[in-house]
XYZ file of C-alpha atoms in Angstrom:
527
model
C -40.753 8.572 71.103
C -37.951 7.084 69.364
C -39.619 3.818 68.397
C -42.407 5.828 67.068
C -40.333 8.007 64.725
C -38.727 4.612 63.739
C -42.028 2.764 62.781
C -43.050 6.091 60.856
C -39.958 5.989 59.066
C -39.567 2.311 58.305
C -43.633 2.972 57.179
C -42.333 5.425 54.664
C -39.970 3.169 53.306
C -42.115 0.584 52.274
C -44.902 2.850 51.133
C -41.893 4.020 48.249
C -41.001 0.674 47.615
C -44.423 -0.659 47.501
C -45.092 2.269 45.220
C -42.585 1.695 42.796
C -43.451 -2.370 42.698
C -46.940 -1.371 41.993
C -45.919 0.639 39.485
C -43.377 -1.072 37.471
C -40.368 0.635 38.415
C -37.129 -1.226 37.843
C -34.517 -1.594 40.750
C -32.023 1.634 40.944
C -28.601 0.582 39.545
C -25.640 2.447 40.508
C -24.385 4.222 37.569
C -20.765 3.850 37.264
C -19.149 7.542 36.947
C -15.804 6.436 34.735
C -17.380 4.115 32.212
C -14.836 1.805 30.083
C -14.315 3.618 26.630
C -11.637 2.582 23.829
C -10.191 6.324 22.560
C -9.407 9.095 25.168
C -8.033 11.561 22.715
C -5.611 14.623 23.670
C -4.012 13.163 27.066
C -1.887 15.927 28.802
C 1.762 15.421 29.827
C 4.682 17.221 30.739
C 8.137 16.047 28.650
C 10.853 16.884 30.800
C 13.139 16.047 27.793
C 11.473 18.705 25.826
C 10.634 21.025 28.894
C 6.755 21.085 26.969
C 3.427 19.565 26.801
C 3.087 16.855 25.204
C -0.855 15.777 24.386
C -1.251 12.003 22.954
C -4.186 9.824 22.499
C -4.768 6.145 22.878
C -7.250 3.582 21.515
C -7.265 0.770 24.090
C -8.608 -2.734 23.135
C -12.150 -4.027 23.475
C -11.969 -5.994 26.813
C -8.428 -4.226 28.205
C -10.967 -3.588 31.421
C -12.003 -6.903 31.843
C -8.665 -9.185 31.557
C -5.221 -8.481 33.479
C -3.477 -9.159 30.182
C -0.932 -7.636 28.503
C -0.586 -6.202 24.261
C 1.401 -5.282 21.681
C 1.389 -1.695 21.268
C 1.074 -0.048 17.726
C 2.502 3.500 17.348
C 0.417 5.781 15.078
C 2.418 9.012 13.930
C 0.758 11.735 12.269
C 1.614 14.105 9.287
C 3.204 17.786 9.255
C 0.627 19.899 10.513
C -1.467 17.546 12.287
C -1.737 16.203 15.993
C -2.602 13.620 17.994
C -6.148 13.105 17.116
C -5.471 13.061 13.388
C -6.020 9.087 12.730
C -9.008 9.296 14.697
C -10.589 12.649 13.808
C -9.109 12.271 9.828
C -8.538 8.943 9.492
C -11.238 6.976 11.748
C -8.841 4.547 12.124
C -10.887 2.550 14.879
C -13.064 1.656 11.784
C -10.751 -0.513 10.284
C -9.513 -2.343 13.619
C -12.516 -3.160 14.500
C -13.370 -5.168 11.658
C -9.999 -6.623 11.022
C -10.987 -7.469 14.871
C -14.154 -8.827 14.391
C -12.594 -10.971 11.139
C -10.101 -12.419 13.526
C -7.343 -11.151 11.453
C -5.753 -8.884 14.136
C -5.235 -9.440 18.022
C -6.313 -6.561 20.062
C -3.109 -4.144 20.610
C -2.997 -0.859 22.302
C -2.425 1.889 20.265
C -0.831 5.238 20.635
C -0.968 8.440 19.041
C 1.319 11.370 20.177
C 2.017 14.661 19.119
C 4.727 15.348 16.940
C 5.592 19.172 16.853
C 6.781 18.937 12.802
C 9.548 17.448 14.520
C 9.962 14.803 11.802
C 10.526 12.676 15.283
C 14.167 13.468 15.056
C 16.269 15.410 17.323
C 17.061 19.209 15.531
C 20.458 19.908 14.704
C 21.070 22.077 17.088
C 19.707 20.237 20.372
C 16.548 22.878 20.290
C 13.634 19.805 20.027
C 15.283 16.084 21.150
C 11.954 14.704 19.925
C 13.687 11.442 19.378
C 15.504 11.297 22.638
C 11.977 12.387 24.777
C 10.664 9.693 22.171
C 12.779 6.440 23.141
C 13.748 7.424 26.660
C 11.015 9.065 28.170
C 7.595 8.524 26.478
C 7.775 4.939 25.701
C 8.539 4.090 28.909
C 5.887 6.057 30.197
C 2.928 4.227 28.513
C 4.888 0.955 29.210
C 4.134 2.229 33.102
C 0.647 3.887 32.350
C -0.908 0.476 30.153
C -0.377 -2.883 30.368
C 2.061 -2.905 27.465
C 4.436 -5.804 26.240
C 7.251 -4.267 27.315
C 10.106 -5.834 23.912
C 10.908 -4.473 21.000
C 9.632 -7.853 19.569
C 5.735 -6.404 20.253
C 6.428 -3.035 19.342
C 5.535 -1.313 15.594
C 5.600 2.342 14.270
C 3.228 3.301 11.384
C 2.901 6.750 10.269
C 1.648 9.019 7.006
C 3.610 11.411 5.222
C 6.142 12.871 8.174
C 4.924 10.303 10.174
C 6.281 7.749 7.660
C 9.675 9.239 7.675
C 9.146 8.963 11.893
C 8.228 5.051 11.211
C 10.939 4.484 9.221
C 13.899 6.596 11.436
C 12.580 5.389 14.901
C 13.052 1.448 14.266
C 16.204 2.107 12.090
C 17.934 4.160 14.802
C 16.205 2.203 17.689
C 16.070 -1.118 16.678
C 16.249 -2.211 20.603
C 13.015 -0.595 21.002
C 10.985 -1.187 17.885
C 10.970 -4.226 15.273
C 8.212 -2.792 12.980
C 8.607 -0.387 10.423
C 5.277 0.871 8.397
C 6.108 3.793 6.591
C 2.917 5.414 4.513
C 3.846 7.749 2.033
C 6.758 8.611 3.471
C 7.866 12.171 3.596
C 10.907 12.575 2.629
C 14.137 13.956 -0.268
C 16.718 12.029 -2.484
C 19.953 14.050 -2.074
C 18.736 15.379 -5.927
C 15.279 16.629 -4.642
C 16.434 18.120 -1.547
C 19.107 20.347 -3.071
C 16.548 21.838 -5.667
C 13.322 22.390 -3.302
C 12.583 25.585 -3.286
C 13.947 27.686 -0.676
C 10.691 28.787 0.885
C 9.871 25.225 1.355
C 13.320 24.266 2.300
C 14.044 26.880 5.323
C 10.531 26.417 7.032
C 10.511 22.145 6.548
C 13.902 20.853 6.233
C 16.603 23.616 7.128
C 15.197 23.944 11.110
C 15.355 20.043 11.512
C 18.506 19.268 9.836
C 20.645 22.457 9.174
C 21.574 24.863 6.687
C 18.586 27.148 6.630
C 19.387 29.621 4.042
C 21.549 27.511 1.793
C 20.913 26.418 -1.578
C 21.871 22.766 -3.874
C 24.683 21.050 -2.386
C 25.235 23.278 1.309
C 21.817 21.865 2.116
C 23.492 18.414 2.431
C 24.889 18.492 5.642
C 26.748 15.836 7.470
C 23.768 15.721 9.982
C 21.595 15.361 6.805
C 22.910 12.369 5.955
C 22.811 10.513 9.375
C 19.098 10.892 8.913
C 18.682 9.529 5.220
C 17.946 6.335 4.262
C 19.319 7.389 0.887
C 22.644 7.446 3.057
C 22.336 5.071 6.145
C 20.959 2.394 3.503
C 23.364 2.717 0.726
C 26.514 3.025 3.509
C 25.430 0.006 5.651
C 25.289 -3.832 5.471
C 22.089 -5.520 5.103
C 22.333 -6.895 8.605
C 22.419 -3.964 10.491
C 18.924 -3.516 9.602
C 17.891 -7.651 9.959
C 16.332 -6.344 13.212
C 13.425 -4.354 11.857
C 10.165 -5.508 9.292
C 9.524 -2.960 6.926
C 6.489 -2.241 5.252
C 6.447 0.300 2.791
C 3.915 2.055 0.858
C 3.107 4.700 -1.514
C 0.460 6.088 -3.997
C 1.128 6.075 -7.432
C -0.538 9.725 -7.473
C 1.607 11.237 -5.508
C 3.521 14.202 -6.711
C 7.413 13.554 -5.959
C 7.166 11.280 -2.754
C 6.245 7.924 -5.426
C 9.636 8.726 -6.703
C 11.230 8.700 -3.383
C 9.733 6.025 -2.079
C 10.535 4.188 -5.644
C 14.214 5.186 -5.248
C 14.865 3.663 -1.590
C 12.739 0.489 -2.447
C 15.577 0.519 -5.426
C 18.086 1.108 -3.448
C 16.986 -1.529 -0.691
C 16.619 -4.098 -3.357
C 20.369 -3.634 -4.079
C 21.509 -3.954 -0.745
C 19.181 -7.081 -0.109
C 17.690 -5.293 2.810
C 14.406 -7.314 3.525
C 11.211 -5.020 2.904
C 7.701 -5.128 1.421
C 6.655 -2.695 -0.773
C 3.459 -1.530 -2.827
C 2.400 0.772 -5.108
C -1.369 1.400 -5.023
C -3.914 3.736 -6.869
C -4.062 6.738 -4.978
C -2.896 9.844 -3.505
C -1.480 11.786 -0.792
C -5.291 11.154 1.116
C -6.744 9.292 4.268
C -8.484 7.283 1.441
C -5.406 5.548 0.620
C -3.745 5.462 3.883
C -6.717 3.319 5.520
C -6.891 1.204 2.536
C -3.056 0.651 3.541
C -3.405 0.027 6.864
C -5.500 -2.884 6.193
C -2.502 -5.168 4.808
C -0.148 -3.040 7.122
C -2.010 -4.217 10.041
C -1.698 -7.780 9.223
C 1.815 -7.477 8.311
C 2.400 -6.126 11.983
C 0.292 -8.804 13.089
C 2.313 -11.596 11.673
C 5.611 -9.593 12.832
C 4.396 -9.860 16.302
C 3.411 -13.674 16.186
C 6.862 -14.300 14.665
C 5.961 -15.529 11.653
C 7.457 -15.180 7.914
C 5.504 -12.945 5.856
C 4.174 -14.711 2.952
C 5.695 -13.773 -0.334
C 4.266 -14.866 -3.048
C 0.773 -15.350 -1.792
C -1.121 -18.339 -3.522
C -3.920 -17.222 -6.217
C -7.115 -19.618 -6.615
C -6.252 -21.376 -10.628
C -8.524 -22.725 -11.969
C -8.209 -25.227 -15.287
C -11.795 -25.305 -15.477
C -12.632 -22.712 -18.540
C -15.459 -23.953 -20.715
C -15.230 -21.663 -23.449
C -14.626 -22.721 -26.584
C -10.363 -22.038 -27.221
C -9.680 -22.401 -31.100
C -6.314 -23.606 -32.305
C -4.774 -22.389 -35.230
C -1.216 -22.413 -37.520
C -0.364 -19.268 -38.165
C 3.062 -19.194 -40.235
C 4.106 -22.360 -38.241
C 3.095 -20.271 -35.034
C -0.024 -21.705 -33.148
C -2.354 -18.977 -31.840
C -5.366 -19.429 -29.608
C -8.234 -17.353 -30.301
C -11.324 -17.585 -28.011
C -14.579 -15.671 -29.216
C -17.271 -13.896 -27.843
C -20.313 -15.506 -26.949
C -22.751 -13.998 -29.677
C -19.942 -13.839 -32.213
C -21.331 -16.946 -34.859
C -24.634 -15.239 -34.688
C -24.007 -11.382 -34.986
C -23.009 -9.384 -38.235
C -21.051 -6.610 -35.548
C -17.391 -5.587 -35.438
C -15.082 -6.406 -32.585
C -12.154 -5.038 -30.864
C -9.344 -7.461 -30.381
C -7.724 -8.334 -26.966
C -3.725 -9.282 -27.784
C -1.714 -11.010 -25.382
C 1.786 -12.043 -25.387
C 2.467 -15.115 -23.083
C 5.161 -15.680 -21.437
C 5.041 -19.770 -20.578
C 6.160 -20.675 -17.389
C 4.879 -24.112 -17.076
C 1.736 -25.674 -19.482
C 0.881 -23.114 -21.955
C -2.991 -24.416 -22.553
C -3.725 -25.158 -18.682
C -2.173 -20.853 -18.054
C -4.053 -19.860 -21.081
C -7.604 -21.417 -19.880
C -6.650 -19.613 -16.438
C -5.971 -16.628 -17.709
C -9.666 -16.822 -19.720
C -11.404 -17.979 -16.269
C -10.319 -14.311 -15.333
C -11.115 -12.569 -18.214
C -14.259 -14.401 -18.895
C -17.058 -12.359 -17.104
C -14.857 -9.266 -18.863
C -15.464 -10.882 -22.460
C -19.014 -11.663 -21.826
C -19.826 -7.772 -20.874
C -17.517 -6.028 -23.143
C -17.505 -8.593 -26.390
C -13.785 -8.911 -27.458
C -12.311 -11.637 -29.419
C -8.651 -12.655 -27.229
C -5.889 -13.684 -29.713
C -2.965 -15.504 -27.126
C 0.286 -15.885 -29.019
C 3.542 -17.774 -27.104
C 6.116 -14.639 -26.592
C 8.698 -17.296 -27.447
C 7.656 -17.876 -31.479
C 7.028 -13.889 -31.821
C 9.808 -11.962 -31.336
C 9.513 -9.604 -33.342
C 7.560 -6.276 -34.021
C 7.042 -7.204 -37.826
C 5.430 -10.832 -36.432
C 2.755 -8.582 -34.280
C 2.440 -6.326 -37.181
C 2.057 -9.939 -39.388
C -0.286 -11.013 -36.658
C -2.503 -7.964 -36.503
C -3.028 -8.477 -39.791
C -3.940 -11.942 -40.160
C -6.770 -11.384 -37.560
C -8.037 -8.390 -39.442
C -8.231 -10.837 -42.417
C -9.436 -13.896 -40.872
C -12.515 -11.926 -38.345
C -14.758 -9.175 -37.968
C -12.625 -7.166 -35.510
C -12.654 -3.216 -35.264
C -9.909 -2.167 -37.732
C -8.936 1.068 -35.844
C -6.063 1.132 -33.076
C -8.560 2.103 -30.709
C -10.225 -1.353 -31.244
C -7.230 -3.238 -30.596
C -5.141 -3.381 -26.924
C -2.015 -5.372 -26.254
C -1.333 -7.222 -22.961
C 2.116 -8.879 -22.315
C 3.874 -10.481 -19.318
C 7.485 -11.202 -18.690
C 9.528 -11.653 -21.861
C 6.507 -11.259 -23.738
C 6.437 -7.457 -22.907
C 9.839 -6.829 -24.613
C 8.089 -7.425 -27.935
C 4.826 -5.853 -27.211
C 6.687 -2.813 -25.923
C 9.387 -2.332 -28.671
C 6.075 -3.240 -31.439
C 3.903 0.223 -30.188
C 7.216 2.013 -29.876
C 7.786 0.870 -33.442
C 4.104 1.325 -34.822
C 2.506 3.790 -32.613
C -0.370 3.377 -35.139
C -0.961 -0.078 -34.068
C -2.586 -0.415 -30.072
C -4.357 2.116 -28.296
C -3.513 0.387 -24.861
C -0.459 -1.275 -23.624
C -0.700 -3.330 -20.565
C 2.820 -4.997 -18.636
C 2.559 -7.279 -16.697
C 6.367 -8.097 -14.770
C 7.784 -7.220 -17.893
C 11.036 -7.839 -18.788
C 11.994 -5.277 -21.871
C 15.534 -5.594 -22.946
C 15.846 -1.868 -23.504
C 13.763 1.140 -22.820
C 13.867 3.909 -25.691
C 11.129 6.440 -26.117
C 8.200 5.758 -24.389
C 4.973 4.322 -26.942
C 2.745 6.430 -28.134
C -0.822 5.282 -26.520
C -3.597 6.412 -24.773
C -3.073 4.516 -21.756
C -0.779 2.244 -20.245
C -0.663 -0.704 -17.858
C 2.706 -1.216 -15.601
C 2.390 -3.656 -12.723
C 4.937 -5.722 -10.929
C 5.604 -7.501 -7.430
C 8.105 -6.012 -4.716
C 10.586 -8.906 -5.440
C 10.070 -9.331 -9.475
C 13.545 -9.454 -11.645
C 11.669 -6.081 -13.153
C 11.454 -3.372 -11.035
C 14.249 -1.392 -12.474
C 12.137 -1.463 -15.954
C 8.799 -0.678 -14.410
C 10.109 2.630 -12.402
C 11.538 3.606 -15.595
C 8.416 3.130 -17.563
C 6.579 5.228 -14.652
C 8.991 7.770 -14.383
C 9.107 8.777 -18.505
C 4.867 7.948 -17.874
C 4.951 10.782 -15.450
C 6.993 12.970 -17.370
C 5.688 12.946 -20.717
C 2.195 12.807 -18.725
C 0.969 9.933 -20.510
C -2.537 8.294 -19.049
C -1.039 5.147 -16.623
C -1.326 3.506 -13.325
C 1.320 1.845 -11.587
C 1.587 -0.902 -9.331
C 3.655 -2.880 -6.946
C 1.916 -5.726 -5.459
C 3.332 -9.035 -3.302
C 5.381 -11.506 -4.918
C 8.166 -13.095 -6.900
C 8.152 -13.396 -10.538
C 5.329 -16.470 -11.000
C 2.696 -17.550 -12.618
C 0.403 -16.547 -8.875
C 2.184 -13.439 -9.188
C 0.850 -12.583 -12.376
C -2.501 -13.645 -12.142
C -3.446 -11.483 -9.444
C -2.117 -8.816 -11.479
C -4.288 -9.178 -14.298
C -7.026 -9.866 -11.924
C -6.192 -6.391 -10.517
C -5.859 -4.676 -13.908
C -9.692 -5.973 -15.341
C -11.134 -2.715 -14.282
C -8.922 -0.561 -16.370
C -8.956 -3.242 -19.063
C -12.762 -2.608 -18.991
C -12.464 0.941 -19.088
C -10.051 0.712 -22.515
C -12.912 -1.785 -23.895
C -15.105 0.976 -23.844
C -13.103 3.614 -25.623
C -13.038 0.885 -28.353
C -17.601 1.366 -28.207
């Protein structure tokens, strides 16, 4: 009996199987129940520090399953009134590591995104939320246990937006045996001047729960615990090398409505105590727009943090000698000008508007001048300008641009109205151009600065737009946030940048290479 139930069942079997050959069915293959997947988002965990939950996320790298390695771990802090899913959900953050990935520009890291509570990832005042002390001693350690982490300071970096800036910025400061990368975005935060005059609505339910004196008004909002938390404070009250342990990156939208001011004002205030830092200045706002086109240069700064390398400073531009235009020489009362033309210029009857620039000479004045037309020269074949270069050095004077302006009016068929004439300048140059359209507002519609050195700033010109870029570690910052500051104030049309770099010729070429847009957009007011 039992051999014949087990020839009927062994029958059975290969009936199915020879079924499903028959019919071209594939073998069965197990299906694995926990599948490998980069982002699990809202983790739950008790802080005993805080005596609450505590959700984070994480975005592991690509083949964390398949190697017993260990990474660098990136911490991602959020803004007031979002979570732990914000870079993700908001930001899509994944998006932009996995192409600086795939470009071999970053290493894989493990990143982490907890929840901050509007903590401002300090500890309150009054002991109520040690969000900082759960932070360091208690949650750090627990992904170093839960992920293959690399457990120094050395391969640890904070980034954050808005509050989470001011966490990126406090955590390394205070902690620098814990983190060595700071990557503040926007950074939320108050001079001493701005937090004594917020208003008190916004003061008791932001600042006065975190650092004290809820209720108070102008200088009672300052408290001693205040100031332990400011970099306006800790910065200015410090030596340099207490802070030689941390890289910061800093960064901030020239949009933004006070925080480019604050941000401004500690990159001033850094500069003065030589405290090492990037810094940039950017088109933008308070968005996710900016902040992701941030993070790509932020991630490769933490990238080259981690391999121990010296960020590059003045980063190389491609020159190029190799301008083919025609560049005409002339004497103009003893001063030599070169003037190139557009293309159809010997064969038209039009009018055009006239391109000015003030050059600064840091090396060979012809070999910059044909480098600075190989960038403009896809500009000048689109718009149709003629570009009159004059050495800042032989006019120093508003009455020589004034001279100049009209000698060129004289000697071509140019557009006779300001809004057919703009004036670029760079370094010394700009001291002229600036002090000639505060002198003869009737003169430029557009004024473009490039590093500028101006002697003295009075009242701001009178133009439709203007220009103002510099590098993090130019002579000129101190001149630029002026300009920007009486810009915003006397809400005159402008962008602002900082960008990489020293005060060079490199420098300044990827400046104007960064300002052609808007120098295309003032060509066509001149239309």
């Amino acid at each position: 009996m039992r051999n014949h139930l087990t020839y009927n069942l062994l029958m059975k079997v290969l009936i199915l199987i020879g079924t499903g050959y028959f019919m071209g069915c594939k073998p069965v293959i197990p299906v694995d129940e926990n599948p490998f997947v980069r982002f699990t988002g809202s983790i739950d965990y008790h802080s005993q520090t805080l005596n609450r939950p505590l959700r984070y996320s994480v975005y592991l790298p690509a083949g964390y399953n398949k190697e017993n390695k260990s990474y660098p771990t990136v911490y991602l802090l959020h803004g007031f009134g979002d979570n732990e899913t914000s870079w993700m959900s908001g930001g899509k953050i994944d998006r932009i590591i996995k192409e600086l990935e795939e470009k071999g520009e970053i290493e894989p890291m493990i990143y982490v995104m907890p929840q901050g509570y509007n903590s401002y990832y300090v500890n309150r005042f009054n002991g109520t939320l040690n969000y900082m002390d759960m932070f360091v001693e208690e949650f750090v350690p627990l992904i170093d246990s839960l992920y293959r982490t690399k457990k120094t300071p050395g391969q640890r970096a904070v980034v954050g937006y808005s509050m989470g800036g001011y966490g990126a910025l406090i955590l390394p400061v205070k902690n620098p045996d814990v983190f060595s990368v700071s990557v503040p975005l926007s950074m939320s935060f108050r001079t001493d001047e701005q937090y004594m005059i917020e208003s008190q609505s916004a003061f008791d339910a932001q600042w006065g729960p975190i650092f004290g004196a809820k209720g108070s008004t102008g200088e009672n909002r300052v408290t001693d615990y205040f100031k332990m938390h400011s970099p306006f404070h800790f910065f200015a009250d410090e030596d340099a090398g207490s802070f030689s342990a941390v890289r910061f990156f800093i960064d901030c939208g020239d949009d933004e409505e006070s925080l480019s001011f604050t941000n401004n004002e500690m990159h001033a205030l850094m500069r003065s105590k030589n405290i090492a830092h990037e810094y940039r200045v950017r088109n933008g706002a308070h968005t996710w727009d900016y902040w992701l086109k941030a993070m790509r240069e932020a991630l490769m700064f933490i990238q080259t943090n981690f391999d121990g390398v010296a960020y590059a400073d003045d980063p190389a531009f491609n020159l190029s000698t190799g301008f083919s235009g025609n560049i005409e020489q002339l004497n103009f009362n003893g001063k030599t000008l070169n003037v190139v033309l557009p293309s159809g210029y010997s064969t038209s009857s039009a009018t055009y508007p006239v391109m000015y620039f003030m050059h600064h000479t840091l090396q060979n004045r012809l070999d910059e001048t044909k480098n600075i037309m190989s960038s403009l020269d896809s500009l000048q074949r689109e718009k149709q300008f003629i570009l009159v270069e004059a050495d800042a050095n032989e006019f120093k004077t508003p009455s020589n641009l004034v001279e100049l302006s009209a000698f060129v009016n004289n000697g071509y068929r140019t557009k006779k109205q300001k809004q057919g004439r703009l004036l670029l300048a760079n370094f010394s140059g700009a001291s002229v151009a600036y002090h000639t359209v505060s002198d003869y507002p009737e003169l430029f519609e557009s004024l473009f600065l490039y590093q500028p050195f101006v002697d003295s700033v009075t009242n701001i010109p009178e133009v439709r737009f203007i220009y103002l870029d510099t590098t993090d570690e130019s002579q000129s910052y101190s001149i630029v946030q002026g300009l920007y500051s009486d810009c915003r104030k006397q809400n005159i049309n402008h962008q602002y940048r900082v960008r990489n770099g020293k005060d060079s010729f490199n420098a300044f070429m990827h400046g104007l290479n960064n300002s052609i847009v808007y120098l295309g957009l003032m060509l066509n007011k001149t239309l």
